[in-house]
Short mmCIF file of C-alpha atoms in Angstrom, two decimals:
data_model
loop_
_atom_site.label_atom_id
_atom_site.label_comp_id
_atom_site.label_asym_id
_atom_site.label_seq_id
_atom_site.Cartn_x
_atom_site.Cartn_y
_atom_site.Cartn_z
CA UNK A 414 7.96 5.78 67.40
CA UNK A 415 11.31 4.63 66.70
CA UNK A 416 12.92 1.83 67.43
CA UNK A 417 16.92 1.69 67.30
CA UNK A 418 19.85 1.15 65.13
CA UNK A 419 22.82 0.49 63.96
CA UNK A 420 22.79 4.25 62.59
CA UNK A 421 20.65 5.99 64.40
CA UNK A 422 16.87 6.25 65.40
CA UNK A 423 14.15 3.98 62.77
CA UNK A 424 11.16 5.14 61.15
CA UNK A 425 8.36 4.18 62.89
CA UNK A 426 6.37 1.43 61.22
CA UNK A 427 9.85 -0.35 61.98
CA UNK A 428 8.31 -2.85 64.60
CA UNK A 429 8.69 -6.76 64.80
CA UNK A 430 5.54 -6.86 64.44
CA UNK A 431 5.14 -5.73 60.61
CA UNK A 432 8.53 -7.83 60.04
CA UNK A 433 10.27 -8.83 62.58
CA UNK A 434 14.33 -7.97 63.40
CA UNK A 435 15.57 -8.94 59.71
CA UNK A 436 13.33 -5.66 58.54
CA UNK A 437 14.70 -3.80 61.65
CA UNK A 438 17.91 -4.25 60.93
CA UNK A 439 17.41 -3.73 57.10
CA UNK A 440 16.07 -0.45 57.57
CA UNK A 441 18.83 0.42 58.91
CA UNK A 442 20.67 -0.52 56.05
CA UNK A 443 18.89 1.47 53.70
CA UNK A 444 18.86 4.43 56.02
CA UNK A 445 22.52 4.40 56.53
CA UNK A 446 23.36 4.18 52.42
CA UNK A 447 20.37 6.54 52.11
CA UNK A 448 22.09 9.05 54.75
CA UNK A 449 25.48 8.70 52.70
CA UNK A 450 24.11 9.66 50.09
CA UNK A 451 22.90 12.95 50.73
CA UNK A 452 18.97 12.30 52.26
CA UNK A 453 18.12 13.73 55.56
CA UNK A 454 16.35 12.11 57.62
CA UNK A 455 12.80 13.12 57.45
CA UNK A 456 13.35 12.62 53.16
CA UNK A 457 14.16 9.05 54.74
CA UNK A 458 10.46 9.09 57.29
CA UNK A 459 8.72 10.79 54.79
CA UNK A 460 9.85 7.95 52.45
CA UNK A 461 8.90 4.63 54.57
CA UNK A 462 5.41 6.12 55.52
CA UNK A 463 4.35 6.64 52.33
CA UNK A 464 5.84 3.02 50.92
CA UNK A 465 8.20 4.48 48.66
CA UNK A 466 11.42 3.64 50.73
CA UNK A 467 12.37 1.38 47.24
CA UNK A 468 12.05 4.72 44.63
CA UNK A 469 13.77 7.11 46.45
CA UNK A 470 17.10 4.15 47.50
CA UNK A 471 16.25 3.11 43.46
CA UNK A 472 17.23 7.14 42.42
CA UNK A 473 19.63 8.20 45.01
CA UNK A 474 21.42 5.08 44.61
CA UNK A 475 21.68 5.23 40.79
CA UNK A 476 21.69 9.08 39.53
CA UNK A 477 22.92 10.63 43.24
CA UNK A 478 23.64 13.93 42.86
CA UNK A 479 20.50 15.83 43.27
CA UNK A 480 18.36 17.49 41.07
CA UNK A 481 18.94 21.32 42.08
CA UNK A 482 19.48 22.52 38.99
CA UNK A 483 16.41 24.27 36.23
CA UNK A 484 16.81 24.36 32.66
CA UNK A 485 18.00 28.19 32.59
CA UNK A 486 20.52 27.17 35.16
CA UNK A 487 21.89 24.41 33.21
CA UNK A 488 22.20 26.98 30.41
CA UNK A 489 23.79 29.07 32.22
CA UNK A 490 26.54 26.53 33.91
CA UNK A 491 27.41 25.57 29.92
CA UNK A 492 26.67 28.77 28.23
CA UNK A 493 24.49 26.55 25.66
CA UNK A 494 20.39 27.67 24.79
CA UNK A 495 17.59 26.73 26.70
CA UNK A 496 16.34 25.08 23.23
CA UNK A 497 18.72 23.42 22.83
CA UNK A 498 19.58 21.84 25.74
CA UNK A 499 16.00 21.05 25.32
CA UNK A 500 17.45 19.04 22.41
CA UNK A 501 19.88 17.15 23.61
CA UNK A 502 17.71 15.93 27.00
CA UNK A 503 15.02 14.57 24.38
CA UNK A 504 17.27 13.44 22.34
CA UNK A 505 19.26 11.19 24.80
CA UNK A 506 14.74 10.24 25.30
CA UNK A 507 13.87 11.77 28.93
CA UNK A 508 10.68 13.86 29.31
CA UNK A 509 10.65 17.44 28.78
CA UNK A 510 10.29 19.16 32.24
CA UNK A 511 8.71 22.90 33.41
CA UNK A 512 10.84 25.86 32.81
CA UNK A 513 11.32 26.35 36.50
CA UNK A 514 11.58 22.91 37.74
CA UNK A 515 14.09 22.27 39.76
CA UNK A 516 15.52 18.34 37.05
CA UNK A 517 18.56 18.81 36.46
CA UNK A 518 22.00 17.38 38.57
CA UNK A 519 25.57 17.94 37.70
CA UNK A 520 25.37 14.54 36.32
CA UNK A 521 23.21 16.67 33.50
CA UNK A 522 25.97 19.40 33.28
CA UNK A 523 28.60 16.75 32.82
CA UNK A 524 26.78 14.97 30.10
CA UNK A 525 26.28 18.22 28.11
CA UNK A 526 29.58 20.41 28.29
CA UNK A 527 30.85 16.27 26.69
CA UNK A 528 28.88 16.98 24.00
CA UNK A 529 29.94 20.72 24.10
CA UNK A 530 33.67 19.28 24.11
CA UNK A 531 32.82 16.92 20.61
CA UNK A 532 31.37 20.05 19.21
CA UNK A 533 34.16 22.25 19.83
CA UNK A 534 37.31 20.26 19.16
CA UNK A 535 36.02 19.39 16.12
CA UNK A 536 35.13 15.89 16.60
CA UNK A 537 31.70 16.91 15.73
CA UNK A 538 28.88 18.79 14.21
CA UNK A 539 26.52 20.07 16.35
CA UNK A 540 23.64 18.21 14.83
CA UNK A 541 25.46 15.37 14.68
CA UNK A 542 26.08 14.99 18.46
CA UNK A 543 22.60 16.02 19.12
CA UNK A 544 22.35 12.02 17.02
CA UNK A 545 24.91 11.12 18.47
CA UNK A 546 22.87 11.92 22.30
CA UNK A 547 19.59 10.00 20.32
CA UNK A 548 21.66 6.24 19.75
CA UNK A 549 22.87 7.18 22.87
CA UNK A 550 19.35 7.15 24.77
CA UNK A 551 17.76 4.52 22.47
CA UNK A 552 20.10 1.72 22.70
CA UNK A 553 20.74 2.74 26.15
CA UNK A 554 16.30 2.88 27.33
CA UNK A 555 17.05 -0.67 25.66
CA UNK A 556 19.40 -2.85 27.33
CA UNK A 557 17.82 -0.47 30.71
CA UNK A 558 14.51 -2.39 30.17
CA UNK A 559 15.87 -5.63 29.50
CA UNK A 560 17.41 -5.32 32.96
CA UNK A 561 14.90 -4.95 34.30
CA UNK A 562 12.84 -8.09 33.45
CA UNK A 563 11.59 -10.11 35.99
CA UNK A 564 14.40 -12.44 37.97
CA UNK A 565 17.32 -9.38 36.09
CA UNK A 566 19.70 -8.33 38.75
CA UNK A 567 19.87 -5.94 39.72
CA UNK A 568 15.76 -5.96 40.88
CA UNK A 569 14.61 -8.36 42.79
CA UNK A 570 11.24 -9.87 42.84
CA UNK A 571 9.07 -7.74 45.27
CA UNK A 572 8.43 -8.75 48.23
CA UNK A 573 5.53 -6.87 49.62
CA UNK A 574 7.43 -4.41 51.95
CA UNK A 575 9.27 -1.78 50.37
CA UNK A 576 12.15 -1.68 53.15
CA UNK A 577 13.12 -5.15 51.62
CA UNK A 578 12.82 -4.60 48.42
CA UNK A 579 14.65 -1.35 49.23
CA UNK A 580 17.89 -3.51 50.98
CA UNK A 581 17.89 -5.63 48.38
CA UNK A 582 18.34 -3.86 45.69
CA UNK A 583 21.55 -1.38 47.12
CA UNK A 584 22.67 -4.30 47.98
CA UNK A 585 22.86 -5.99 44.43
CA UNK A 586 23.29 -2.61 43.44
CA UNK A 587 26.44 -2.06 44.86
CA UNK A 588 27.92 -4.37 43.61
CA UNK A 589 26.00 -5.13 40.01
CA UNK A 590 26.14 -1.53 39.04
CA UNK A 591 29.66 -0.69 38.61
CA UNK A 592 30.37 -3.85 37.25
CA UNK A 593 27.78 -3.61 34.06
CA UNK A 594 29.59 0.41 33.51
CA UNK A 595 32.33 -1.77 32.91
CA UNK A 596 30.09 -4.18 30.69
CA UNK A 597 28.67 -1.34 28.54
CA UNK A 598 32.68 -0.04 28.04
CA UNK A 599 33.63 -3.15 27.23
CA UNK A 600 31.25 -3.90 23.85
CA UNK A 601 31.31 -0.32 23.10
CA UNK A 602 35.24 -0.42 22.75
CA UNK A 603 34.81 -3.65 20.68
CA UNK A 604 31.80 -2.36 18.14
CA UNK A 605 34.15 0.56 18.27
CA UNK A 606 37.27 -0.77 16.27
CA UNK A 607 34.97 -2.65 14.39
CA UNK A 608 32.68 0.10 12.84
CA UNK A 609 35.93 2.16 12.18
CA UNK A 610 38.19 -0.96 10.79
CA UNK A 611 34.75 -0.66 8.52
CA UNK A 612 35.15 2.91 7.91
CA UNK A 613 38.81 3.08 7.07
CA UNK A 614 38.48 -0.47 5.06
CA UNK A 615 35.70 1.75 2.66
CA UNK A 616 38.13 4.44 2.22
CA UNK A 617 40.84 2.95 1.51
CA UNK A 618 39.43 1.31 -1.10
CA UNK A 619 38.87 4.20 -2.97
CA UNK A 620 34.97 4.71 -1.32
CA UNK A 621 34.31 8.50 0.08
CA UNK A 622 32.21 9.33 2.93
CA UNK A 623 29.57 11.12 0.77
CA UNK A 624 29.21 7.93 -1.06
CA UNK A 625 26.83 4.85 -0.23
CA UNK A 626 28.08 1.12 0.70
CA UNK A 627 27.73 -1.16 -0.93
CA UNK A 628 26.33 -4.13 1.63
CA UNK A 629 23.80 -7.27 1.53
CA UNK A 630 20.86 -6.21 3.31
CA UNK A 631 18.68 -9.51 4.38
CA UNK A 632 15.45 -9.92 6.75
CA UNK A 633 13.90 -13.37 8.35
CA UNK A 634 10.40 -12.76 9.31
CA UNK A 635 8.52 -15.45 11.33
CA UNK A 636 6.06 -17.53 9.08
CA UNK A 637 2.92 -17.77 11.49
CA UNK A 638 3.68 -15.50 14.03
CA UNK A 639 0.75 -13.83 14.60
CA UNK A 640 -1.69 -16.18 14.57
CA UNK A 641 0.56 -18.05 17.18
CA UNK A 642 0.74 -15.34 19.15
CA UNK A 643 -3.00 -15.31 18.89
CA UNK A 644 -3.01 -18.65 20.77
CA UNK A 645 -0.15 -18.77 23.59
CA UNK A 646 0.05 -17.30 26.66
CA UNK A 647 2.33 -14.78 27.85
CA UNK A 648 5.08 -16.78 29.56
CA UNK A 649 5.15 -19.34 25.68
CA UNK A 650 5.13 -16.43 23.61
CA UNK A 651 7.30 -14.53 25.36
CA UNK A 652 9.86 -18.30 25.28
CA UNK A 653 8.36 -18.07 21.01
CA UNK A 654 10.00 -14.36 21.45
CA UNK A 655 13.64 -15.18 23.16
CA UNK A 656 14.45 -18.08 20.87
CA UNK A 657 13.46 -16.73 17.80
CA UNK A 658 16.31 -13.98 18.87
CA UNK A 659 18.46 -16.45 20.22
CA UNK A 660 19.01 -18.55 17.05
CA UNK A 661 18.13 -15.13 14.63
CA UNK A 662 22.14 -13.27 16.06
CA UNK A 663 23.70 -16.45 16.67
CA UNK A 664 23.69 -17.25 13.24
CA UNK A 665 24.46 -14.54 11.84
CA UNK A 666 27.29 -13.03 13.65
CA UNK A 667 28.67 -17.24 13.46
CA UNK A 668 28.68 -16.43 9.41
CA UNK A 669 30.28 -13.08 9.96
CA UNK A 670 27.41 -11.31 9.66
CA UNK A 671 25.69 -8.14 11.22
CA UNK A 672 22.47 -7.90 13.46
CA UNK A 673 20.85 -4.19 12.34
CA UNK A 674 17.89 -4.57 14.96
CA UNK A 675 14.75 -7.30 16.14
CA UNK A 676 11.56 -6.46 15.65
CA UNK A 677 9.47 -8.53 17.30
CA UNK A 678 8.91 -11.79 14.84
CA UNK A 679 11.87 -10.11 12.22
CA UNK A 680 14.92 -9.92 11.64
CA UNK A 681 17.31 -7.10 9.93
CA UNK A 682 21.13 -7.85 8.87
CA UNK A 683 23.93 -6.38 7.12
CA UNK A 684 27.17 -8.23 5.51
CA UNK A 685 29.66 -7.03 2.94
CA UNK A 686 29.50 -9.84 0.87
CA UNK A 687 26.55 -10.97 -1.60
CA UNK A 688 28.18 -14.11 -0.98
CA UNK A 689 28.07 -14.79 2.72
CA UNK A 690 24.49 -13.46 2.89
CA UNK A 691 23.23 -16.15 1.18
CA UNK A 692 25.10 -18.83 3.02
CA UNK A 693 23.49 -16.57 6.15
CA UNK A 694 20.03 -16.39 4.33
CA UNK A 695 19.56 -20.41 3.72
CA UNK A 696 21.14 -21.83 7.52
CA UNK A 697 18.63 -19.04 9.06
CA UNK A 698 16.12 -21.45 6.79
CA UNK A 699 17.78 -24.25 7.81
CA UNK A 700 17.67 -23.24 11.67
CA UNK A 701 14.19 -22.21 11.91
CA UNK A 702 13.19 -25.67 10.47
CA UNK A 703 14.95 -28.38 12.34
CA UNK A 704 13.87 -26.29 15.70
CA UNK A 705 11.15 -27.80 17.93
CA UNK A 706 9.59 -24.64 19.47
CA UNK A 707 9.63 -22.49 16.09
CA UNK A 708 7.60 -22.35 12.72
CA UNK A 709 9.68 -21.99 9.60
CA UNK A 710 11.05 -18.58 8.67
CA UNK A 711 11.37 -16.40 5.12
CA UNK A 712 13.80 -14.83 4.27
CA UNK A 713 14.74 -12.51 1.85
CA UNK A 714 17.80 -10.64 0.14
CA UNK A 715 18.99 -8.11 -1.74
CA UNK A 716 22.31 -6.09 -2.53
CA UNK A 717 23.73 -2.29 -2.97
CA UNK A 718 24.36 1.16 -2.69
CA UNK A 719 22.70 1.74 1.54
CA UNK A 720 22.28 5.43 3.54
CA UNK A 721 24.02 4.42 6.53
CA UNK A 722 22.22 6.94 9.19
CA UNK A 723 22.35 6.36 13.27
CA UNK A 724 23.33 2.82 13.16
CA UNK A 725 20.11 1.93 10.96
CA UNK A 726 20.26 1.21 6.99
CA UNK A 727 17.76 2.85 4.55
CA UNK A 728 17.41 2.93 1.00
CA UNK A 729 16.07 1.67 -2.49
CA UNK A 730 18.44 -2.31 -1.48
CA UNK A 731 16.66 -2.15 2.41
CA UNK A 732 13.26 -1.37 0.50
CA UNK A 733 13.18 -4.16 -1.89
CA UNK A 734 14.39 -6.75 0.27
CA UNK A 735 12.34 -5.88 2.66
CA UNK A 736 8.84 -5.51 -0.48
CA UNK A 737 10.78 -10.35 -0.87
CA UNK A 738 10.22 -11.41 2.26
CA UNK A 739 6.40 -10.78 2.13
CA UNK A 740 6.40 -12.79 -0.49
CA UNK A 741 8.57 -15.60 0.24
CA UNK A 742 7.53 -18.67 1.06
CA UNK A 743 8.23 -20.70 4.21
CA UNK A 744 12.13 -22.32 4.68
CA UNK A 745 12.68 -20.48 1.40
CA UNK A 746 15.35 -17.59 0.83
CA UNK A 747 13.92 -15.19 -2.44
CA UNK A 748 17.03 -13.22 -3.59
CA UNK A 749 16.68 -9.83 -6.52
CA UNK A 750 18.34 -10.30 -10.01
CA UNK A 751 21.18 -8.12 -8.78
CA UNK A 752 21.81 -9.99 -6.03
CA UNK A 753 22.41 -12.91 -8.23
CA UNK A 754 24.46 -11.43 -10.37
CA UNK A 755 25.98 -10.25 -7.78
CA UNK A 756 27.10 -14.41 -6.28
CA UNK A 757 28.21 -14.87 -10.18
CA UNK A 758 30.75 -11.36 -9.72
CA UNK A 759 31.97 -12.84 -6.50
CA UNK A 760 31.86 -16.55 -8.13
CA UNK A 761 30.30 -17.76 -5.16
CA UNK A 762 30.25 -21.92 -4.83
CA UNK A 763 27.70 -24.01 -3.08
CA UNK A 764 24.92 -21.92 -4.17
CA UNK A 765 21.94 -21.98 -6.41
CA UNK A 766 19.54 -19.66 -7.96
CA UNK A 767 16.36 -20.88 -8.99
CA UNK A 768 14.42 -18.04 -11.05
CA UNK A 769 11.35 -17.83 -10.37
CA UNK A 770 8.39 -15.35 -12.22
CA UNK A 771 8.00 -11.73 -12.19
CA UNK A 772 6.20 -10.64 -9.00
CA UNK A 773 5.74 -6.45 -9.33
CA UNK A 774 6.24 -5.48 -5.97
CA UNK A 775 4.66 -2.53 -3.93
CA UNK A 776 7.14 0.60 -4.95
CA UNK A 777 8.91 -0.83 -6.85
CA UNK A 778 6.90 -1.81 -10.56
CA UNK A 779 8.29 -6.17 -11.94
CA UNK A 780 10.86 -7.76 -10.68
CA UNK A 781 12.36 -10.91 -11.20
CA UNK A 782 13.16 -13.11 -8.25
CA UNK A 783 15.49 -15.65 -7.14
CA UNK A 784 14.83 -18.55 -4.72
CA UNK A 785 18.21 -19.34 -3.24
CA UNK A 786 19.28 -23.90 -3.00
CA UNK A 787 22.48 -25.28 -1.32
CA UNK A 788 24.54 -26.59 -4.51
CA UNK A 789 23.18 -30.59 -5.59
CA UNK A 790 20.28 -30.18 -3.05
CA UNK A 791 16.98 -31.12 -4.96
CA UNK A 792 14.35 -28.32 -5.41
CA UNK A 793 11.87 -31.02 -3.66
CA UNK A 794 13.92 -32.05 -0.34
CA UNK A 795 12.05 -29.29 1.81
CA UNK A 796 8.42 -31.55 2.17
CA UNK A 797 9.16 -32.29 6.27
CA UNK A 798 8.57 -28.06 5.77
CA UNK A 799 5.15 -29.51 4.97
CA UNK A 800 4.89 -31.20 7.21
CA UNK A 801 5.67 -29.56 10.25
CA UNK A 802 3.32 -26.73 8.53
CA UNK A 803 0.76 -29.74 8.21
CA UNK A 804 1.08 -30.34 12.35
CA UNK A 805 1.08 -26.78 13.21
CA UNK A 806 -2.26 -25.78 10.98
CA UNK A 807 -4.08 -28.89 12.81
CA UNK A 808 -3.16 -27.66 16.55
CA UNK A 809 -4.01 -24.86 15.65
CA UNK A 810 -7.75 -25.19 13.88
CA UNK A 811 -8.47 -27.50 17.23
CA UNK A 812 -8.13 -24.34 19.41
CA UNK A 813 -10.40 -22.54 16.61
CA UNK A 814 -13.30 -24.15 17.09
CA UNK A 815 -12.64 -24.73 20.95
CA UNK A 816 -12.68 -21.02 20.33
CA UNK A 817 -16.25 -21.29 17.76
CA UNK A 818 -17.55 -23.56 20.86
CA UNK A 819 -16.57 -20.71 24.00
CA UNK A 820 -18.39 -17.84 21.52
CA UNK A 821 -21.76 -20.58 20.84
CA UNK A 822 -21.82 -20.58 24.67
CA UNK A 823 -21.35 -17.77 26.25
CA UNK A 824 -17.73 -16.27 25.83
CA UNK A 825 -15.54 -15.26 22.97
CA UNK A 826 -14.01 -12.30 20.57
CA UNK A 827 -16.27 -10.12 19.31
CA UNK A 828 -18.76 -10.58 16.42
CA UNK A 829 -16.76 -10.54 13.08
CA UNK A 830 -13.95 -11.87 14.06
CA UNK A 831 -11.64 -13.24 10.99
CA UNK A 832 -11.26 -17.18 12.34
CA UNK A 833 -7.30 -17.74 12.97
CA UNK A 834 -6.14 -21.54 11.07
CA UNK A 835 -7.07 -20.55 7.98
CA UNK A 836 -4.25 -19.75 6.20
CA UNK A 837 -2.01 -21.91 8.03
CA UNK A 838 0.27 -24.68 5.60
CA UNK A 839 3.11 -24.09 2.69
CA UNK A 840 0.27 -22.00 1.61
CA UNK A 841 -0.53 -19.41 3.97
CA UNK A 842 0.37 -15.79 5.12
CA UNK A 843 3.49 -14.56 3.04
CA UNK A 844 2.24 -17.21 -0.22
CA UNK A 845 -1.35 -15.29 -0.17
CA UNK A 846 0.78 -12.93 -1.67
CA UNK A 847 2.69 -14.24 -4.50
CA UNK A 848 5.80 -16.45 -4.31
CA UNK A 849 6.88 -20.00 -6.27
CA UNK A 850 4.82 -22.77 -5.46
CA UNK A 851 6.58 -25.12 -3.91
CA UNK A 852 8.25 -27.91 -5.56
CA UNK A 853 6.46 -31.41 -5.83
#
């Protein structure tokens, strides 16, 4: 049956018993919107009957251009070889399509033509353009995933009715999508400004585009995260990760650093000078030590030439900092010998470096390490961290005892599962790999 709507008949299924007057009005609005975007009545009716009207609205609102072109037709339109079209498509993070599948729209053609124009104007070579597409695709995929988290506009909590969900999404997206596009452009422009200034400053000081810039690289790793994740529920774990990222990002950025990436319980950052990196590292250790929700972090710093590629950093300096963070104790900041010398060369004030024994690090050989402290801070002033770890260790041991009792009564882990509370404490986790023992 059909029910008259504001913009024509409403599809069968939209009766008062199915959702009342509000649902009828919602479907009328959705139908009017989809018709304005080029959908046919029969396509809308099928989507309603199949219970996917909300997905149809998402497709047409976010990518309004119809998919009418095959890979060969895109190649003909752009003059780009089909395999190069595929390279751009993959670089942007989209799934491969069959040769005869009509999966491309006018928007896709326009995007490829923009990349072609950049190459033609000498702004980038083909390989560089593909790399840029890969960076854009990866970054935008992460933004999109973050925006579709529960409670995030424009994705509403499902009502169980695709018609009502489609109507809600359409009304929210109408305001949200254009605004988000402007925000993304604004943030990109500001970051492009900063990156261009850094690049120009590097060249004006005698740097060469082919030479690696000298940067201080840091890693901060939250201690005990793996063990905590075994015991926390999804909401509690999400709160811990969110707080870790917030504290890391705010601390690094406020002191002039740049967050390169966050991977779960670890953050990587860069900054031009060793002095600024040392201040960031010490501030991170202090910030997490004072936070009631989080455990301490281990921090490691190294300095030297780095390879920059696709917004990331590579090379021996990055490898050294990554290795050092694995052997640091909770709440401490470890640095390499080269980093300590860089602090001396820069005339850093308010920072002391305490020598530790040399260690053999995987793939790097013998490394002299130093522990950073605020000037005037006694080596044993971090005893409160020991108390924090004793309390955390007690909680996890209690949870493990409960886990063992559950296992004995018929539930729990698989045979041979290791205990999860054994390594908690200042001498746990990272300390198992070595490092200087905490001062008494």
